[in-house]
């Protein structure tokens, strides 16, 4: 009876012990991404290998992080993912990142991402996927940074979305002013009453 009881207990223990290295490895993977999200420019070399992860979500997150860091050494790998990754979300993130890093050939993909139908331009509009919305906004902002106003409708919705990150709203407001997007005045004028955004809104107007 004692031997049978030990056998029953052994398997759960083996499973638990086997899981510990994977958890620690996962923590190691997250550390450079956390640094990248904080804007640490030294995180790029540690994030770059994550583009080769078997986990599609991790590849996508790494691509977005490398775009945020403007890590130019990742461009070749991002171009490869943009063209041939089996997962659409990875191809889209790689396209945005490659475009941010100067790959003009990615513009078509980024334009498609940043000009999607407007059912998903704000949380209140019934967007079911916050990640898709964020990716759309980042694509529109990347286009705007290159002087392209194709994502103007997305920028208008972003500028007026009080729940959006302030940094993205500021970037969108500035882009609306630079690109003279039609309909900007109706969105920008109410922001003159916003203590945080009033200066950038006034400059955009």
mmCIF file of C-alpha atoms in Angstrom:
data_model
loop_
_atom_site.group_PDB
_atom_site.id
_atom_site.type_symbol
_atom_site.label_atom_id
_atom_site.label_comp_id
_atom_site.label_asym_id
_atom_site.label_seq_id
_atom_site.Cartn_x
_atom_site.Cartn_y
_atom_site.Cartn_z
ATOM 1 C CA UNK A 1 0.000 0.000 0.000
ATOM 2 C CA UNK A 2 2.853 2.354 0.905
ATOM 3 C CA UNK A 3 4.615 1.779 -2.422
ATOM 4 C CA UNK A 4 1.417 2.409 -4.380
ATOM 5 C CA UNK A 5 0.813 5.639 -2.476
ATOM 6 C CA UNK A 6 4.346 6.840 -3.233
ATOM 7 C CA UNK A 7 3.832 6.079 -6.906
ATOM 8 C CA UNK A 8 0.659 8.191 -6.929
ATOM 9 C CA UNK A 9 2.500 11.104 -5.316
ATOM 10 C CA UNK A 10 5.600 10.818 -7.471
ATOM 11 C CA UNK A 11 4.023 11.808 -10.787
ATOM 12 C CA UNK A 12 2.561 15.146 -9.617
ATOM 13 C CA UNK A 13 5.941 15.947 -8.047
ATOM 14 C CA UNK A 14 7.764 15.138 -11.296
ATOM 15 C CA UNK A 15 5.359 17.379 -13.209
ATOM 16 C CA UNK A 16 5.838 20.214 -10.727
ATOM 17 C CA UNK A 17 9.627 19.993 -10.796
ATOM 18 C CA UNK A 18 9.659 19.801 -14.589
ATOM 19 C CA UNK A 19 7.599 22.982 -14.771
ATOM 20 C CA UNK A 20 9.987 25.093 -12.704
ATOM 21 C CA UNK A 21 12.685 25.621 -15.386
ATOM 22 C CA UNK A 22 10.004 26.590 -17.929
ATOM 23 C CA UNK A 23 8.578 29.205 -15.574
ATOM 24 C CA UNK A 24 12.040 30.605 -14.920
ATOM 25 C CA UNK A 25 12.797 30.657 -18.653
ATOM 26 C CA UNK A 26 9.551 32.504 -19.234
ATOM 27 C CA UNK A 27 10.541 35.078 -16.644
ATOM 28 C CA UNK A 28 13.890 35.490 -18.416
ATOM 29 C CA UNK A 29 12.054 36.071 -21.698
ATOM 30 C CA UNK A 30 9.790 38.702 -20.178
ATOM 31 C CA UNK A 31 12.615 40.688 -18.595
ATOM 32 C CA UNK A 32 14.034 42.224 -21.812
ATOM 33 C CA UNK A 33 10.508 42.903 -23.060
ATOM 34 C CA UNK A 34 9.685 44.702 -19.817
ATOM 35 C CA UNK A 35 12.818 46.795 -20.245
ATOM 36 C CA UNK A 36 11.880 47.535 -23.851
ATOM 37 C CA UNK A 37 8.383 48.650 -22.841
ATOM 38 C CA UNK A 38 10.022 51.069 -20.393
ATOM 39 C CA UNK A 39 12.063 52.490 -23.269
ATOM 40 C CA UNK A 40 15.429 51.034 -22.235
ATOM 41 C CA UNK A 41 17.553 51.361 -25.414
ATOM 42 C CA UNK A 42 19.928 48.618 -24.229
ATOM 43 C CA UNK A 43 17.147 46.005 -24.374
ATOM 44 C CA UNK A 44 17.262 45.650 -28.169
ATOM 45 C CA UNK A 45 19.939 42.937 -28.413
ATOM 46 C CA UNK A 46 18.104 40.814 -25.834
ATOM 47 C CA UNK A 47 14.714 41.257 -27.522
ATOM 48 C CA UNK A 48 15.966 40.481 -31.044
ATOM 49 C CA UNK A 49 16.338 36.686 -30.516
ATOM 50 C CA UNK A 50 12.672 36.534 -29.470
ATOM 51 C CA UNK A 51 11.731 37.067 -33.125
ATOM 52 C CA UNK A 52 12.736 33.414 -33.545
ATOM 53 C CA UNK A 53 10.474 32.138 -30.764
ATOM 54 C CA UNK A 54 8.057 29.291 -31.613
ATOM 55 C CA UNK A 55 5.384 31.337 -29.790
ATOM 56 C CA UNK A 56 3.659 33.619 -32.296
ATOM 57 C CA UNK A 57 2.374 35.992 -29.632
ATOM 58 C CA UNK A 58 5.917 36.421 -28.344
ATOM 59 C CA UNK A 59 7.266 37.075 -31.855
ATOM 60 C CA UNK A 60 4.582 39.731 -32.361
ATOM 61 C CA UNK A 61 5.310 41.399 -29.033
ATOM 62 C CA UNK A 62 9.043 41.383 -29.752
ATOM 63 C CA UNK A 63 8.485 43.013 -33.150
ATOM 64 C CA UNK A 64 6.391 45.781 -31.573
ATOM 65 C CA UNK A 65 9.005 46.293 -28.853
ATOM 66 C CA UNK A 66 11.813 46.574 -31.407
ATOM 67 C CA UNK A 67 9.809 49.178 -33.302
ATOM 68 C CA UNK A 68 9.384 51.166 -30.104
ATOM 69 C CA UNK A 69 13.135 50.998 -29.487
ATOM 70 C CA UNK A 70 13.953 51.906 -33.120
ATOM 71 C CA UNK A 71 16.434 49.006 -33.023
ATOM 72 C CA UNK A 72 17.803 49.125 -36.569
ATOM 73 C CA UNK A 73 19.786 45.883 -36.252
ATOM 74 C CA UNK A 74 16.478 44.002 -36.280
ATOM 75 C CA UNK A 75 15.375 45.202 -39.725
ATOM 76 C CA UNK A 76 16.540 42.150 -41.671
ATOM 77 C CA UNK A 77 14.754 39.742 -39.322
ATOM 78 C CA UNK A 78 11.611 41.890 -39.330
ATOM 79 C CA UNK A 79 11.565 41.954 -43.120
ATOM 80 C CA UNK A 80 11.748 38.166 -43.186
ATOM 81 C CA UNK A 81 8.840 37.880 -40.727
ATOM 82 C CA UNK A 82 6.804 40.463 -42.637
ATOM 83 C CA UNK A 83 7.091 38.393 -45.786
ATOM 84 C CA UNK A 84 6.843 34.847 -44.550
ATOM 85 C CA UNK A 85 5.698 34.375 -40.967
ATOM 86 C CA UNK A 86 2.818 31.853 -40.805
ATOM 87 C CA UNK A 87 0.804 34.037 -38.381
ATOM 88 C CA UNK A 88 -0.956 37.163 -39.636
ATOM 89 C CA UNK A 89 -0.510 39.102 -36.403
ATOM 90 C CA UNK A 90 3.252 38.583 -36.549
ATOM 91 C CA UNK A 91 3.369 39.681 -40.192
ATOM 92 C CA UNK A 92 1.457 42.843 -39.273
ATOM 93 C CA UNK A 93 3.635 43.720 -36.298
ATOM 94 C CA UNK A 94 6.755 43.029 -38.349
ATOM 95 C CA UNK A 95 5.443 45.259 -41.149
ATOM 96 C CA UNK A 96 4.856 48.179 -38.780
ATOM 97 C CA UNK A 97 8.266 47.714 -37.171
ATOM 98 C CA UNK A 98 10.070 47.397 -40.499
ATOM 99 C CA UNK A 99 8.327 50.524 -41.789
ATOM 100 C CA UNK A 100 9.274 52.466 -38.665
ATOM 101 C CA UNK A 101 12.872 51.371 -39.242
ATOM 102 C CA UNK A 102 12.842 52.645 -42.819
ATOM 103 C CA UNK A 103 11.664 49.798 -45.046
ATOM 104 C CA UNK A 104 9.614 51.647 -47.678
ATOM 105 C CA UNK A 105 8.349 48.363 -49.141
ATOM 106 C CA UNK A 106 6.303 47.786 -45.968
ATOM 107 C CA UNK A 107 4.149 50.866 -46.614
ATOM 108 C CA UNK A 108 1.413 48.923 -48.420
ATOM 109 C CA UNK A 109 0.981 46.545 -45.488
ATOM 110 C CA UNK A 110 1.076 49.348 -42.936
ATOM 111 C CA UNK A 111 -1.474 51.372 -44.907
ATOM 112 C CA UNK A 112 -3.826 48.389 -44.932
ATOM 113 C CA UNK A 113 -3.446 48.001 -41.155
ATOM 114 C CA UNK A 114 -3.799 51.713 -40.394
ATOM 115 C CA UNK A 115 -6.850 52.327 -42.557
ATOM 116 C CA UNK A 116 -9.117 49.468 -41.525
ATOM 117 C CA UNK A 117 -12.855 49.968 -41.242
ATOM 118 C CA UNK A 118 -13.782 52.383 -38.504
ATOM 119 C CA UNK A 119 -15.816 49.933 -36.433
ATOM 120 C CA UNK A 120 -12.682 49.513 -34.349
ATOM 121 C CA UNK A 121 -11.381 53.060 -33.891
ATOM 122 C CA UNK A 122 -12.295 53.351 -30.209
ATOM 123 C CA UNK A 123 -13.309 51.049 -27.345
ATOM 124 C CA UNK A 124 -16.773 52.601 -27.276
ATOM 125 C CA UNK A 125 -17.301 51.688 -30.917
ATOM 126 C CA UNK A 126 -17.591 48.002 -30.089
ATOM 127 C CA UNK A 127 -14.039 46.945 -30.835
ATOM 128 C CA UNK A 128 -13.701 43.420 -29.504
ATOM 129 C CA UNK A 129 -9.928 43.241 -29.716
ATOM 130 C CA UNK A 130 -7.887 45.898 -27.943
ATOM 131 C CA UNK A 131 -4.678 44.583 -29.495
ATOM 132 C CA UNK A 132 -6.053 45.021 -33.005
ATOM 133 C CA UNK A 133 -7.091 48.563 -32.139
ATOM 134 C CA UNK A 134 -3.661 49.367 -30.719
ATOM 135 C CA UNK A 135 -1.955 47.915 -33.801
ATOM 136 C CA UNK A 136 -4.207 49.980 -36.086
ATOM 137 C CA UNK A 137 -3.347 53.127 -34.165
ATOM 138 C CA UNK A 138 0.384 52.430 -34.234
ATOM 139 C CA UNK A 139 0.197 51.853 -37.985
ATOM 140 C CA UNK A 140 -1.645 55.138 -38.522
ATOM 141 C CA UNK A 141 0.912 56.953 -36.367
ATOM 142 C CA UNK A 142 3.781 55.363 -38.295
ATOM 143 C CA UNK A 143 2.242 56.531 -41.568
ATOM 144 C CA UNK A 144 1.753 60.016 -40.141
ATOM 145 C CA UNK A 145 5.384 60.161 -39.021
ATOM 146 C CA UNK A 146 6.368 59.571 -42.646
ATOM 147 C CA UNK A 147 4.087 62.397 -43.799
ATOM 148 C CA UNK A 148 1.274 60.112 -44.953
ATOM 149 C CA UNK A 149 -2.244 61.005 -43.782
ATOM 150 C CA UNK A 150 -3.895 57.806 -45.011
ATOM 151 C CA UNK A 151 -4.757 56.859 -41.434
ATOM 152 C CA UNK A 152 -6.371 60.211 -40.696
ATOM 153 C CA UNK A 153 -9.705 58.772 -39.585
ATOM 154 C CA UNK A 154 -7.941 56.534 -37.068
ATOM 155 C CA UNK A 155 -5.911 59.492 -35.814
ATOM 156 C CA UNK A 156 -9.061 61.574 -35.333
ATOM 157 C CA UNK A 157 -10.642 58.823 -33.250
ATOM 158 C CA UNK A 158 -7.446 58.354 -31.249
ATOM 159 C CA UNK A 159 -7.085 62.063 -30.502
ATOM 160 C CA UNK A 160 -10.627 62.168 -29.165
ATOM 161 C CA UNK A 161 -10.430 58.966 -27.111
ATOM 162 C CA UNK A 162 -10.025 59.945 -23.454
ATOM 163 C CA UNK A 163 -9.211 56.339 -22.534
ATOM 164 C CA UNK A 164 -6.181 56.154 -24.845
ATOM 165 C CA UNK A 165 -2.596 56.547 -23.674
ATOM 166 C CA UNK A 166 -1.602 60.206 -23.402
ATOM 167 C CA UNK A 167 1.563 59.666 -25.427
ATOM 168 C CA UNK A 168 -0.438 58.249 -28.340
ATOM 169 C CA UNK A 169 -3.010 61.045 -28.137
ATOM 170 C CA UNK A 170 -0.278 63.685 -28.171
ATOM 171 C CA UNK A 171 1.309 62.041 -31.220
ATOM 172 C CA UNK A 172 -2.065 61.847 -32.978
ATOM 173 C CA UNK A 173 -2.907 65.482 -32.203
ATOM 174 C CA UNK A 174 0.446 66.642 -33.518
ATOM 175 C CA UNK A 175 -0.034 64.584 -36.679
ATOM 176 C CA UNK A 176 -3.495 66.035 -37.266
ATOM 177 C CA UNK A 177 -2.003 69.514 -37.201
ATOM 178 C CA UNK A 178 0.951 68.686 -39.449
ATOM 179 C CA UNK A 179 -1.079 66.777 -42.007
ATOM 180 C CA UNK A 180 -4.121 69.081 -41.898
ATOM 181 C CA UNK A 181 -6.503 66.140 -41.714
ATOM 182 C CA UNK A 182 -10.065 67.063 -42.627
ATOM 183 C CA UNK A 183 -12.350 67.181 -39.596
ATOM 184 C CA UNK A 184 -9.500 67.910 -37.173
ATOM 185 C CA UNK A 185 -10.951 71.171 -35.841
ATOM 186 C CA UNK A 186 -14.064 69.484 -34.457
ATOM 187 C CA UNK A 187 -11.866 67.059 -32.509
ATOM 188 C CA UNK A 188 -9.146 69.490 -31.453
ATOM 189 C CA UNK A 189 -11.185 72.448 -30.222
ATOM 190 C CA UNK A 190 -12.763 70.566 -27.257
ATOM 191 C CA UNK A 191 -9.246 69.529 -26.198
ATOM 192 C CA UNK A 192 -8.368 73.159 -25.472
ATOM 193 C CA UNK A 193 -10.150 72.612 -22.149
ATOM 194 C CA UNK A 194 -7.912 69.633 -21.306
ATOM 195 C CA UNK A 195 -5.093 70.654 -18.940
ATOM 196 C CA UNK A 196 -2.737 68.010 -20.340
ATOM 197 C CA UNK A 197 -3.504 68.330 -24.043
ATOM 198 C CA UNK A 198 -4.423 71.976 -24.467
ATOM 199 C CA UNK A 199 -0.968 73.163 -25.538
ATOM 200 C CA UNK A 200 -0.445 70.526 -28.214
ATOM 201 C CA UNK A 201 -4.053 70.950 -29.380
ATOM 202 C CA UNK A 202 -3.578 74.725 -29.701
ATOM 203 C CA UNK A 203 -0.393 74.207 -31.696
ATOM 204 C CA UNK A 204 -2.178 71.728 -33.963
ATOM 205 C CA UNK A 205 -4.999 74.201 -34.582
#
